[in-house]
Structure formats: structure tokens, C-alpha cells
CSV table of C-alpha atoms and ligand atoms in Angstrom, one decimal:
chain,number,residue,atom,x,y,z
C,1075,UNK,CA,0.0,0.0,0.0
C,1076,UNK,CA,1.5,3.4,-0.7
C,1077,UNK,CA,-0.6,6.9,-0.6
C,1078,UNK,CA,-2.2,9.4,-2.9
C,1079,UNK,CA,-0.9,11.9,-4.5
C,1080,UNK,CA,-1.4,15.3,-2.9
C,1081,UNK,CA,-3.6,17.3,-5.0
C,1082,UNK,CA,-1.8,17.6,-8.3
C,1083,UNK,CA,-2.3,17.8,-12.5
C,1084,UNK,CA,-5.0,15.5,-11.5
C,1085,UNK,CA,-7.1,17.4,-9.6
C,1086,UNK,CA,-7.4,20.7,-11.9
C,1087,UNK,CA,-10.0,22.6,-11.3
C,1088,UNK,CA,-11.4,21.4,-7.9
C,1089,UNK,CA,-11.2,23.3,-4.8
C,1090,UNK,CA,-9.0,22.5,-1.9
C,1091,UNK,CA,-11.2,22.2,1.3
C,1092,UNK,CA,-7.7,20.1,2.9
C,1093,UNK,CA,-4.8,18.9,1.4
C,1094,UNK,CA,-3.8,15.7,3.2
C,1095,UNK,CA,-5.8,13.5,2.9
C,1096,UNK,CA,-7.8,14.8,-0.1
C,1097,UNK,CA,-10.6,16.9,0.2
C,1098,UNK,CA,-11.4,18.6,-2.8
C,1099,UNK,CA,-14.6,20.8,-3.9
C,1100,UNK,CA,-16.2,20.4,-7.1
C,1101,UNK,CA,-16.8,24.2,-8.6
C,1102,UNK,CA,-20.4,24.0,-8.2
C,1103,UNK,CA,-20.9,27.5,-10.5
C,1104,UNK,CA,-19.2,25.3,-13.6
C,1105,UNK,CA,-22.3,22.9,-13.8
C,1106,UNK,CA,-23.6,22.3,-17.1
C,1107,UNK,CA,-23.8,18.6,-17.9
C,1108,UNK,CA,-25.9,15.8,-16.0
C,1109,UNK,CA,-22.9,13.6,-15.1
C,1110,UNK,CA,-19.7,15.4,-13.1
C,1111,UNK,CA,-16.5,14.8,-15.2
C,1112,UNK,CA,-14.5,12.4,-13.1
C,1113,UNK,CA,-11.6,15.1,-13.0
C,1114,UNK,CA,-14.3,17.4,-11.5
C,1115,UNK,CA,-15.8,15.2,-9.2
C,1116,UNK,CA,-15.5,16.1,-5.7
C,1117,UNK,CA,-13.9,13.9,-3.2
C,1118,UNK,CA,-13.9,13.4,0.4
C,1119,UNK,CA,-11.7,10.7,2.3
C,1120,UNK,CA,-10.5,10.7,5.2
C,1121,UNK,CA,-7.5,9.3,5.2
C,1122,UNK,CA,-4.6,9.0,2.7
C,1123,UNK,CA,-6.1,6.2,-0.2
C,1124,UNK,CA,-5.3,2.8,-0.2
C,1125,UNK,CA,-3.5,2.0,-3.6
C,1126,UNK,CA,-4.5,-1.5,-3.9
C,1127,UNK,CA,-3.6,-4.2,-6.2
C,1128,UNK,CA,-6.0,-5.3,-8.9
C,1129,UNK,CA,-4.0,-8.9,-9.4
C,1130,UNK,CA,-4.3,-9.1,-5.6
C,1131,UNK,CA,-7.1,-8.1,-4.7
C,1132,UNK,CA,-10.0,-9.7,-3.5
C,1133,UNK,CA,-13.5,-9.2,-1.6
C,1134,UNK,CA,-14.9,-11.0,0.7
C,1135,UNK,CA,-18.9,-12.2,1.1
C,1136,UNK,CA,-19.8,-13.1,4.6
C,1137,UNK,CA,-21.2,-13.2,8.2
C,1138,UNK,CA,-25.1,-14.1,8.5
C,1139,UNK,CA,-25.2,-15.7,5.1
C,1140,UNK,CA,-25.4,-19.9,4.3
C,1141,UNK,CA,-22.0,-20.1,1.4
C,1142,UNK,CA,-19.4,-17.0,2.3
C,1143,UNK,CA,-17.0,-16.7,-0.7
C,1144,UNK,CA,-14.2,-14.7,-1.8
C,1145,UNK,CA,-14.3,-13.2,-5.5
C,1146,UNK,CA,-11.1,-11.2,-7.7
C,1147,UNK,CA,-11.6,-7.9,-9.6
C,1148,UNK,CA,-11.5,-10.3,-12.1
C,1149,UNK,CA,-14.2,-12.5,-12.2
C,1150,UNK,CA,-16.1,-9.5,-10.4
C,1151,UNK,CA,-15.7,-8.1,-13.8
C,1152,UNK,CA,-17.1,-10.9,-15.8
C,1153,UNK,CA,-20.3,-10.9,-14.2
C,1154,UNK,CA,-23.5,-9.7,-15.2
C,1155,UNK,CA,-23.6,-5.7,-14.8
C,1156,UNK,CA,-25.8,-2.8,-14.4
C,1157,UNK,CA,-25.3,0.9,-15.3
C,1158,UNK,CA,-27.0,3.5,-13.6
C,1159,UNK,CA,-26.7,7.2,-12.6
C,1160,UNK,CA,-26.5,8.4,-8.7
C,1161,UNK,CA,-25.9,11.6,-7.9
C,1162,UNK,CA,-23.7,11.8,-4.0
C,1163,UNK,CA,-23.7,14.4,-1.7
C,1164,UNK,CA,-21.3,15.1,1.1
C,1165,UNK,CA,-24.1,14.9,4.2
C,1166,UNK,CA,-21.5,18.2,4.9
C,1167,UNK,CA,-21.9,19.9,2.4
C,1168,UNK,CA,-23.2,23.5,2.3
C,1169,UNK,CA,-21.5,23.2,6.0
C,1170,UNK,CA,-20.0,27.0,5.2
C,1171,UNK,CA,-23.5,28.7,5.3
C,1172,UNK,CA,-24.0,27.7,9.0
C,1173,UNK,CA,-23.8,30.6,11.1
C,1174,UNK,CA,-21.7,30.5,13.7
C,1175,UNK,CA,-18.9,28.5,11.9
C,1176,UNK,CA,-18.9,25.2,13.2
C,1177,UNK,CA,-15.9,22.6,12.7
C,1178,UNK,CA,-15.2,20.4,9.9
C,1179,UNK,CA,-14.5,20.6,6.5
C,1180,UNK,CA,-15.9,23.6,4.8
C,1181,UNK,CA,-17.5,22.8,1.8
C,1182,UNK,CA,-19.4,25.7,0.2
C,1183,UNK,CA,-21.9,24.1,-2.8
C,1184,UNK,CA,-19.6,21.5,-4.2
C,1185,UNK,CA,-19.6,18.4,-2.2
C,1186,UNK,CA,-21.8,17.0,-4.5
C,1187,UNK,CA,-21.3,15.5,-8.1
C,1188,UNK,CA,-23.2,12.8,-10.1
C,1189,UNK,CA,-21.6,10.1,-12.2
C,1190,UNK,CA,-23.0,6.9,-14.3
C,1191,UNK,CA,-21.5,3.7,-12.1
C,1192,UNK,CA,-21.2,0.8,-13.6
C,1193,UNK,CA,-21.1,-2.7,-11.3
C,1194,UNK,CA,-22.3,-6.0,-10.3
C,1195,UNK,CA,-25.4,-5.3,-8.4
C,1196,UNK,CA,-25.1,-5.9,-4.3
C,1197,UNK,CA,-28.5,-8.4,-4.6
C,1198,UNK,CA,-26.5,-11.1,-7.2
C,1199,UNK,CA,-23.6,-11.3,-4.7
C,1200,UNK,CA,-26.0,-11.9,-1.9
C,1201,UNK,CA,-28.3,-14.0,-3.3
C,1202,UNK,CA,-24.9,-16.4,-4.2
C,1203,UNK,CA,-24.2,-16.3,-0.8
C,1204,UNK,CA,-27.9,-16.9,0.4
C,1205,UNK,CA,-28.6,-14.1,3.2
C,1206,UNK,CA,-29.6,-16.0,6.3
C,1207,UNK,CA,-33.3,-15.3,7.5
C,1208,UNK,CA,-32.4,-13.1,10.5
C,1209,UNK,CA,-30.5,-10.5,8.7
C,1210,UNK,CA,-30.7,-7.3,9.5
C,1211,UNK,CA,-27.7,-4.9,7.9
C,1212,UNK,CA,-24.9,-5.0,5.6
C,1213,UNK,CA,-21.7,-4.1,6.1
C,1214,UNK,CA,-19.5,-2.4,3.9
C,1215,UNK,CA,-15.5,-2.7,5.2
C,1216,UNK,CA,-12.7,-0.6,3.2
C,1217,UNK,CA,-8.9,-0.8,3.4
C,1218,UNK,CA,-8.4,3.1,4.1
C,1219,UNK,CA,-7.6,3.6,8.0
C,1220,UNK,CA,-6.6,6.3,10.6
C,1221,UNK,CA,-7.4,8.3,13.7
C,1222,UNK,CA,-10.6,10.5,12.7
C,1223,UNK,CA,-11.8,14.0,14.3
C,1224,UNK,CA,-15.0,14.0,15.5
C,1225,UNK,CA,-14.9,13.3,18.8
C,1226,UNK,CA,-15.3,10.8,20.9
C,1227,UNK,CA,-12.3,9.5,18.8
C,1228,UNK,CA,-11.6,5.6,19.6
C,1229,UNK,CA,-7.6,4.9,20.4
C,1230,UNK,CA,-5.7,3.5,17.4
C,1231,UNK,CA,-6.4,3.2,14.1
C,1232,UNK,CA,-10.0,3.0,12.6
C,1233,UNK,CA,-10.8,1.7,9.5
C,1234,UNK,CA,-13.8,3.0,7.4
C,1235,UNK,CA,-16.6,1.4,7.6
C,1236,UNK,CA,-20.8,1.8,7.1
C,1237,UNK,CA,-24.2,-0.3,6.6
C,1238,UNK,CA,-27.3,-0.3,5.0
C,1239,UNK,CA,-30.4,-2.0,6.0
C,1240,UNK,CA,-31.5,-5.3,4.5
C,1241,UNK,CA,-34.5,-3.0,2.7
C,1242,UNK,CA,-31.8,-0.8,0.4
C,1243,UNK,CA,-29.8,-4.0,-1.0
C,1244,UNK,CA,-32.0,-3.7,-4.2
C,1245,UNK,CA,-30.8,-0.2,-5.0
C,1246,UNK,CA,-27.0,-0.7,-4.4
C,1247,UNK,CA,-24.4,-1.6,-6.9
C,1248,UNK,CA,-20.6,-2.7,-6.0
C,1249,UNK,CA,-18.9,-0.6,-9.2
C,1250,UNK,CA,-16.0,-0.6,-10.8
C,1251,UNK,CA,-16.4,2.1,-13.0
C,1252,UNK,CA,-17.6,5.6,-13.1
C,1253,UNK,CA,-19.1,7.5,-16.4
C,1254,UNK,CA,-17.2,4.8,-18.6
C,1255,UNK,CA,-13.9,4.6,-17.0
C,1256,UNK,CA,-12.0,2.6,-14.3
C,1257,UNK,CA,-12.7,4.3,-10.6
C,1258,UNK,CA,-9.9,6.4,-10.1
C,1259,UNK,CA,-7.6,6.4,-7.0
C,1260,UNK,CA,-9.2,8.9,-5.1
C,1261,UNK,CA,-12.7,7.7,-5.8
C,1262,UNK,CA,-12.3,4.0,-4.5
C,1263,UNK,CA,-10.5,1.8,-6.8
C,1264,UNK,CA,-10.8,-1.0,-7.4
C,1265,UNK,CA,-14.0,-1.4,-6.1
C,1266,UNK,CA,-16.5,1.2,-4.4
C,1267,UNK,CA,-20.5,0.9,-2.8
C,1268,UNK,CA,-22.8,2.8,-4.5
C,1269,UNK,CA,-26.0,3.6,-2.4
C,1270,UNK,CA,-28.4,5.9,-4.6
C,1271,UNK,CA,-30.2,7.9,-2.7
C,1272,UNK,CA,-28.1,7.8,0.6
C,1273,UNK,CA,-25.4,10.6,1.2
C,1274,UNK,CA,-21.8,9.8,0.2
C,1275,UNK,CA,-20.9,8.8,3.3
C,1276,UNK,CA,-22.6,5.2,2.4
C,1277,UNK,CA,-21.0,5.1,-0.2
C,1278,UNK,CA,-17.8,3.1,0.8
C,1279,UNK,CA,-14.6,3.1,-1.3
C,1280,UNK,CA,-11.6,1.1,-1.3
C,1281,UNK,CA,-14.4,-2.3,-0.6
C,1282,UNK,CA,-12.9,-5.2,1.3
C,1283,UNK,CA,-15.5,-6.7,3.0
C,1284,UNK,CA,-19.4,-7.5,3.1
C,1285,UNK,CA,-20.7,-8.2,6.0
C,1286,UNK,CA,-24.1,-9.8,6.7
C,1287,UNK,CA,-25.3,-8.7,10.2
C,1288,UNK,CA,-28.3,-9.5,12.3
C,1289,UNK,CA,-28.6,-6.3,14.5
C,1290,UNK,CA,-27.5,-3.1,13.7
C,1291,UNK,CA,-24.5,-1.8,13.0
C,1292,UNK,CA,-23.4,0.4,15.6
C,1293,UNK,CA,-19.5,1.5,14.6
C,1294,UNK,CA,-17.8,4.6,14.8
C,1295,UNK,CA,-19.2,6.2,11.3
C,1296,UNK,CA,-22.5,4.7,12.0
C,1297,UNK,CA,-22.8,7.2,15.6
C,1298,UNK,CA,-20.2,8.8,16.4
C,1299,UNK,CA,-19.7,10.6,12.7
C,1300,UNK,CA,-22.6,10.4,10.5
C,1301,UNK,CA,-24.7,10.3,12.8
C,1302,UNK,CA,-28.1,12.7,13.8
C,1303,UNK,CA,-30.0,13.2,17.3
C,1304,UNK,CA,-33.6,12.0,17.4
C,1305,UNK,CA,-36.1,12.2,20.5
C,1306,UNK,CA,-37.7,8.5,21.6
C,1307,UNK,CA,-41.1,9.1,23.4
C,1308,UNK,CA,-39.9,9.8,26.5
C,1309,UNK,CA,-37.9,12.9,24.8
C,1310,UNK,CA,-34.6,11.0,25.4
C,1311,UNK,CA,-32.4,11.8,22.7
C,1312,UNK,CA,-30.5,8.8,21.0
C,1313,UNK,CA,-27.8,9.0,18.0
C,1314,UNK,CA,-29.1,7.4,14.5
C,1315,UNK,CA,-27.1,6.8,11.4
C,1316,UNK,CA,-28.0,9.4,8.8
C,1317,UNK,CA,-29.1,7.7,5.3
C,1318,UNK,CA,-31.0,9.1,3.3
C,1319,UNK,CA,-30.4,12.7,1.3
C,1320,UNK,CA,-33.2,15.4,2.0
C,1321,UNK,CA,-35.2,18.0,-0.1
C,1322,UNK,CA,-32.5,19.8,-1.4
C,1323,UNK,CA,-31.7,23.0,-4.2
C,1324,UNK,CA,-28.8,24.7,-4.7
C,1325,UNK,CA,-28.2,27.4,-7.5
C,1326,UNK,CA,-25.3,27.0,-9.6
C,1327,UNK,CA,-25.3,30.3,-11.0
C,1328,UNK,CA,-25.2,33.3,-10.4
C,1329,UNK,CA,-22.8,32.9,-7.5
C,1330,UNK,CA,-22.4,34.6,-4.5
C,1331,UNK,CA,-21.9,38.7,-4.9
C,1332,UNK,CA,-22.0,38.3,-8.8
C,1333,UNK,CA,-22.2,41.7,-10.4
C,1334,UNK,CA,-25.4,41.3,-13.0
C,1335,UNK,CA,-26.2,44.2,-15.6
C,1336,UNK,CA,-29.6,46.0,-14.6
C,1337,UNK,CA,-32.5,45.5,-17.0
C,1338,UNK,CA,-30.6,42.2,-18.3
C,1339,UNK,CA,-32.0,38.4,-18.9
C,1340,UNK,CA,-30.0,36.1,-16.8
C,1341,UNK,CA,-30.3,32.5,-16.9
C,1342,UNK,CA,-30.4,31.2,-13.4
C,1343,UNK,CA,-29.4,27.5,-13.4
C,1344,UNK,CA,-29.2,25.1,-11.0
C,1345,UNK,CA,-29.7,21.3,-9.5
C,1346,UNK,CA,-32.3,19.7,-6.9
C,1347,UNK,CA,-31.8,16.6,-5.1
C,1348,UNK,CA,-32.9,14.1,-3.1
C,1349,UNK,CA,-36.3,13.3,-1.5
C,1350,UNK,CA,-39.1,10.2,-2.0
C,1351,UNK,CA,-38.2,8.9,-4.6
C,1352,UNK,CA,-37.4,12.5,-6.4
C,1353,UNK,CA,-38.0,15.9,-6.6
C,1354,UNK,CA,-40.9,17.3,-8.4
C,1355,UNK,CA,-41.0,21.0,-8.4
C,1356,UNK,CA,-38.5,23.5,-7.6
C,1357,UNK,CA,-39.3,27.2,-7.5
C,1358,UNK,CA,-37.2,30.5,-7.3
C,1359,UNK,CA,-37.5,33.7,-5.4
C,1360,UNK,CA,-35.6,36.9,-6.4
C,1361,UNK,CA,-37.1,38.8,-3.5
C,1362,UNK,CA,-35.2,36.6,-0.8
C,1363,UNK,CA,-38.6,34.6,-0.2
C,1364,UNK,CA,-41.6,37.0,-0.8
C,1365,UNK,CA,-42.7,35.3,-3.5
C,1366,UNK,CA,-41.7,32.4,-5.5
C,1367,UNK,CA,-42.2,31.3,-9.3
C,1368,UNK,CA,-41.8,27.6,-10.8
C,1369,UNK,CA,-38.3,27.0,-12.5
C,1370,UNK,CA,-37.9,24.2,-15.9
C,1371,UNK,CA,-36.5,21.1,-15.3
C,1372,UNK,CA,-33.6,20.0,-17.6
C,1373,UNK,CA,-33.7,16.1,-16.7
C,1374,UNK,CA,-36.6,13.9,-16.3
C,1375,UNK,CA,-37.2,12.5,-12.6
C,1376,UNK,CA,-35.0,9.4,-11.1
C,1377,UNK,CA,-34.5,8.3,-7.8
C,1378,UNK,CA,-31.3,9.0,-6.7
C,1379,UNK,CA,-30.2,11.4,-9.1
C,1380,UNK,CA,-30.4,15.2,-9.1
C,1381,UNK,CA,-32.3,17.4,-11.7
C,1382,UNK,CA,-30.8,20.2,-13.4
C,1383,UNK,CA,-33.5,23.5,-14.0
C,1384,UNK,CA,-32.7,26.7,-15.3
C,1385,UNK,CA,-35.2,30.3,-14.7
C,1386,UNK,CA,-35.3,33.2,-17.1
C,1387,UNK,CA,-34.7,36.1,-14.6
C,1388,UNK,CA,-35.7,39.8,-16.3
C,1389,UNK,CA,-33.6,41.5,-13.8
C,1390,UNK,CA,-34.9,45.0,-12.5
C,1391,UNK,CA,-33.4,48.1,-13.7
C,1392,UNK,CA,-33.3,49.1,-10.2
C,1393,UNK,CA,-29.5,48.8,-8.8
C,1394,UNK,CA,-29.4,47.6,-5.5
C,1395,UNK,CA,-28.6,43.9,-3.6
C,1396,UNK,CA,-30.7,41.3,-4.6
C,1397,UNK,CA,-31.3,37.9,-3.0
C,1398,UNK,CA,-31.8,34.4,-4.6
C,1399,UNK,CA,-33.4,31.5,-3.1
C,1400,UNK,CA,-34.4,28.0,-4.7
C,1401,UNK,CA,-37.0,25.7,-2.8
C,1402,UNK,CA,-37.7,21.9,-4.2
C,1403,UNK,CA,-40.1,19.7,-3.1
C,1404,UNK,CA,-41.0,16.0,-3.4
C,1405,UNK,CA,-43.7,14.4,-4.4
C,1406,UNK,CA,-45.1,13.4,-0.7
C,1407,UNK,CA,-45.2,17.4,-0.3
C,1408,UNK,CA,-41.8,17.5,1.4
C,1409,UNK,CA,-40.1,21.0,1.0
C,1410,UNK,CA,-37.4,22.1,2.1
C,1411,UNK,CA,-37.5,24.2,5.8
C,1412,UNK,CA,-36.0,27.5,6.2
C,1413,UNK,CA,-33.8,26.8,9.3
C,1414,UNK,CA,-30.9,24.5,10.0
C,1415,UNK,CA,-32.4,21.5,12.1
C,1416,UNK,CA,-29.8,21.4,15.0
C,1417,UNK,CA,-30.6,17.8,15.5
C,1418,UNK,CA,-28.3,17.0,12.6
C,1419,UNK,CA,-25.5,19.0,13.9
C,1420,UNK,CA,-22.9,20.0,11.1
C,1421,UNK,CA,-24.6,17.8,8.4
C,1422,UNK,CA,-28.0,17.8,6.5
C,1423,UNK,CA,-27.9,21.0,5.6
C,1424,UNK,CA,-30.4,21.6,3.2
C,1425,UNK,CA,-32.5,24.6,4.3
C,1426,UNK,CA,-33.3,27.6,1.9
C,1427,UNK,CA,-30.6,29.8,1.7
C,1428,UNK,CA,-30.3,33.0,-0.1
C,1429,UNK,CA,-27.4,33.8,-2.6
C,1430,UNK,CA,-26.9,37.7,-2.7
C,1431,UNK,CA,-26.4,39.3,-5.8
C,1432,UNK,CA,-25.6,42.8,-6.9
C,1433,UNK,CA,-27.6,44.5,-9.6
C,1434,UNK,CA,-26.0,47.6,-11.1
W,1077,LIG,N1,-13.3,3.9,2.4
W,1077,LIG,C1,-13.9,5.1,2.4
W,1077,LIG,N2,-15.1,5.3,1.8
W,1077,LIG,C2,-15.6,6.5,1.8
W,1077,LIG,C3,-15.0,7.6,2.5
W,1077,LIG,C4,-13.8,7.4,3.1
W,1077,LIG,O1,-13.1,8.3,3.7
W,1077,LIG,N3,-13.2,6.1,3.1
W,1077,LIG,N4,-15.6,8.9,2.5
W,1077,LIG,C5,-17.1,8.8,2.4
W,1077,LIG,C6,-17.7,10.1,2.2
W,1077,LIG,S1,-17.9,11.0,3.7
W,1077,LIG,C7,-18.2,10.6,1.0
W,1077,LIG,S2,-19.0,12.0,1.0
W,1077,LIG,C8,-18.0,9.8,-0.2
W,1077,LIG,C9,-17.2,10.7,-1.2
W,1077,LIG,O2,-17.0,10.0,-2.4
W,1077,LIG,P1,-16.0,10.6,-3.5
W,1077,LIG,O3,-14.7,11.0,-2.8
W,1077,LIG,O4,-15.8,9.6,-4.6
W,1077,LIG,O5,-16.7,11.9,-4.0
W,1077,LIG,O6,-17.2,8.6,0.0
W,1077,LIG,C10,-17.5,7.9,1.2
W,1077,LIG,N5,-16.8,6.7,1.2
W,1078,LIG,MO1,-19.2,12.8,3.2
């Protein structure tokens, strides 16, 4: 095993949230196509990435199932696949707009990207090894290790590792590709999870392991990290593992304190995300929130994927500070809230926020 290269000719273009290990930003005002570049395709690891073999390397099928096996890259490769897009998001990301600051990486708009994976889906590995009828979770277990940062920080080295209920195997593909090519370094080669709809942290790169288990997973990135407060009836709180990606907008363009000619047509663009099983409608305010107008949708709906939209803004010719705001909803009626839940702590943050912009 050696280590990744520090950000380099590879990485052009992507903003440096930390530079050991690798934590780089994609530049969320450059989105114009439905799948992230892999070059621009943000990453987040936390600790230096495992250069593994692909002659050597193997994965591992076991725990609460009837036949555990081990299987190379290689005959991993000449299975059946699937191809599908999935769209992950940092459960950090947008961490910058909390107010006060609060610790941890601080990703502005760009912890998110969306690439076309191509694997062998999690279900025909599974259904080799024949789950047995009490399971509950599987494990995904990764090479990468190291001493994390959010506290309480367990002694000695932790490896990376996360589940997913029994219910989400379906949706989850063990890939070895992304948009056509072999996963890079960076992004979990040879192998990396894929759970659609889920923030990236389920996501697990550098696979080693799968693990049936038959009560739930309670590690370090499960709780500790990753994880969200929740009341039980008795108004005890309790930590739960965050899974799925909420309601969720962002605007792409303009950014932040963008000069924009009065009396001009600007093309606000942006992405929505998340929600059962997508988004439906997004709308924009340029009146930070008085009153909002549908946008139009550049993609079609998919679970697990975001949707582009554009709005034709006929800006005032009054100068002055304007502010933005996008608002998606899903089709259950979910919208996305106006405040910051503190229950999530320094993740999930997916509230309306407005993007000031300068008219003159
Ligand atoms: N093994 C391993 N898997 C991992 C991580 C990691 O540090 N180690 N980071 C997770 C987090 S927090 C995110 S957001 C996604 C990021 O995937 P990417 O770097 O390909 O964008 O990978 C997830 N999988
Ligand atoms: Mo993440």
C-alpha cells in the first residue's frame, strides 16, 4: 500500500477544502452537464487512499449468510452488470453557510457530483451467498484507516466502515467504474459501494468486506460521525445513522456577490436533489422569499439522481442587492425548511438559503 498523491495535475479545477488527505470541492458555478466529469468530481476521504492491487485483490462475502465466498476484480468483472446514474452528496456539504462556523470541512456548494456507475449489483452477490433469514444490515468494510476528528475519537487506528439496511440492498451496486472509465484512485478503486439515494458517506470506497449482520450496525461512522440526534417518546435523545439525502436546491449560478447588468435576462441554473423517490418541483424567489415562481427542469425525474433546472430572470433596472433562493419539493409534499435542524449538527444542511447578488 502506498498513498495518494497530494492534489496535483489531476485534480485541476477542484477546490481545496484540505490537502492531506484529499478533500477537494467540485466548482459548483461550472455545472452544465448531468454527469460530473470524473476530473471534477469532488472527493472526500479521510485518510490517505489505499492504492490497492487489482491482481491481488479480493472481496470478501460473509457473516449471517449460508455459502461465504471470496471473489477477484477479475471474475467480479465478468459478471453480469448494471449501469445507472447516482448523484452523492457530502451529508457536509453547504457546512460554510452555518452561522456561527462550526468545525469540519468547509465545503461551500460543491460536495456533490453525479456520475453513471457501472457494477455487479449488491442483490447477485447476496443472493450467491444466500442471506440467512435473520439478517438485518450489511456491512461495507474498506482498506483506508486512521485516527478520525469527530470526537469521541476511539484509540488506534479505525478503518472505514458503514451499513445499510436489509430493505436498500436492491438499489445498491458494488462498481467498478464511473461514467465509462476505471474508478480512479481517489474515488475507491478497485472497487466502491454505490448507495443511490443515501449521502456519500454510504458510499464506501476502497471495498474489502461485506458483512451480513443481524442487529445493527453500531460503529464509529454509523454514531459517532454520521450520525443525527432524534427524541424517543420519552424525549430521550438517541444518536441514528443518517441515510438518506433530504429535499435539497442549490443554485449554480449566479454565484455569490456576482455583479449582473440592470435591466438584463439572466439565466439562473441550478440542481435539486434528493427526496421520495425525487424531486418534483422546484421554485425561485428573487425577493429573498416573498414570493416564489416555478423553474424548468432539464432532466426527467430518477430516484437517486439530481435534476438540473434553469429560470429566465428579467432582472430589475433598479440597482441595488438582490437575493436568490431555490425551494424543491417531493412528491409526498416534502419542502425544504427555512432553518438549519440542530438535531443534525454539522450535516444535513439543506435549508433555503439566499445567494446575494448585486444589480448595477
Ligand atoms: N473507504 C472510504 N469510503 C468513503 C469515504 C472514506 O473516507 N473512506 N468517505 C465517504 C464520504 S464521507 C463521502 S461524501 C464519499 C465521497 O466519495 P468521493 O470521494 O468519490 O466523492 O465517500 C464515502 N466513502
Ligand atoms: Mo461525506
Amino acid at each position: 500500500m502506498s498513498t495518494s498523491m497530494a492534489p496535483s495535475e489531476q485534480h485541476v479545477g477542484l477546490i481545496i477544502r484540505e490537502r492531506e488527505p484529499v478533500n477537494l470541492e467540485y466548482p459548483f458555478d461550472q455545472l452544465d452537464t448531468f454527469l460530473t466529469p470524473n476530473d471534477l468530481f469532488y472527493i472526500r476521504s479521510h485518510f490517505k487512499a489505499p492504492v490497492l492491487d487489482r491482481h491481488e485483490y479480493k472481496l470478501t462475502i460473509g457473516g449471517a449468510v449460508g455459502k461465504p465466498f471470496t471473489i477477484s476484480y477479475e471474475e467480479l468483472l465478468a459478471m453480469p452488470s448494471v449501469t445507472r446514474p447516482a448523484t452523492l452528496e457530502c451529508a457536509g456539504n453547504g457546512r460554510i453557510f452555518l452561522v456561527p462556523q462550526v468545525k469540519g470541512a468547509q465545503w461551500q456548494l460543491g460536495g456533490i457530483s453525479t456520475a453513471e456507475w457501472t457494477g455487479v449489483p449488491l442483490s447477485a452477490l447476496l443472493e450467491r451467498a444466500g442471506l440467512d433469514a435473520n439478517a438485518c444490515e450489511v456491512l461495507f468494510e474498506a482498506a483506508d484507516k486512521g485516527t478520525p476528528k469527530e470526537e469521541p475519537v476511539p484509540p488506534g487506528e479505525t478503518p472505514y466502515a458503514r451499513s445499510i439496511s436489509v430493505e436498500k440492498i436492491a438499489d445498491v451496486v458494488i462498481a467498478y467504474a464511473m461514467n465509462g472509465e476505471e474508478i480512479p484512485v481517489d474515488h475507491g478503486f478497485p472497487l466502491r459501494v454505490v448507495v443511490p439515494g443515501h449521502y456519500g458517506m454510504a458510499s464506501v470506497k476502497w471495498l474489502t468486506n461485506i458483512r451480513v449482520l443481524t442487529e445493527p450496525y453500531k460503529g464509529y461512522w454509523q454514531t459517532s460521525d454520521y450520525g443525527y440526534w432524534a427524541y424517543d417518546e420519552n424525549r430521550n435523545p438517541m444518536r441514528l445513522a443518517l441515510g438518506q439525502m433530504q429535499v435539497k436546491s442549490a443554485i449554480a449560478r449566479p454565484r455569490t456577490r456576482e455583479f449582473i447588468p440592470a435591466g438584463s435576462t439572466y439565466n439562473v441554473y441550478g440542481a435539486a436533489w434528493g427526496g421520495e423517490p425525487y424531486i418534483e418541483t422546484v421554485e425561485l424567489s428573487t425577493d429573498d422569499g416573498k414570493t416564489w415562481r416555478p423553474v424548468r427542469f432539464l432532466d426527467e425525474p430518477q430516484y437517486g439522481a439530481w435534476r438540473r433546472w434553469e429560470f429566465e430572470w428579467a432582472v430589475p433596472a433598479d440597482k441595488g442587492t438582490y437575493v436568490l433562493k431555490s425551494r424543491a419539493t417531493d412528491p409526498k409534499g416534502t419542502t425544504q425548511p427555512e432553518q438549519h435542524d440542530k438535531m443534525n449538527g454539522t450535516y444535513v444542511i439543506h435549508h433555503t438559503f439566499g445567494i446575494e447578488v448585486v444589480v448595477r
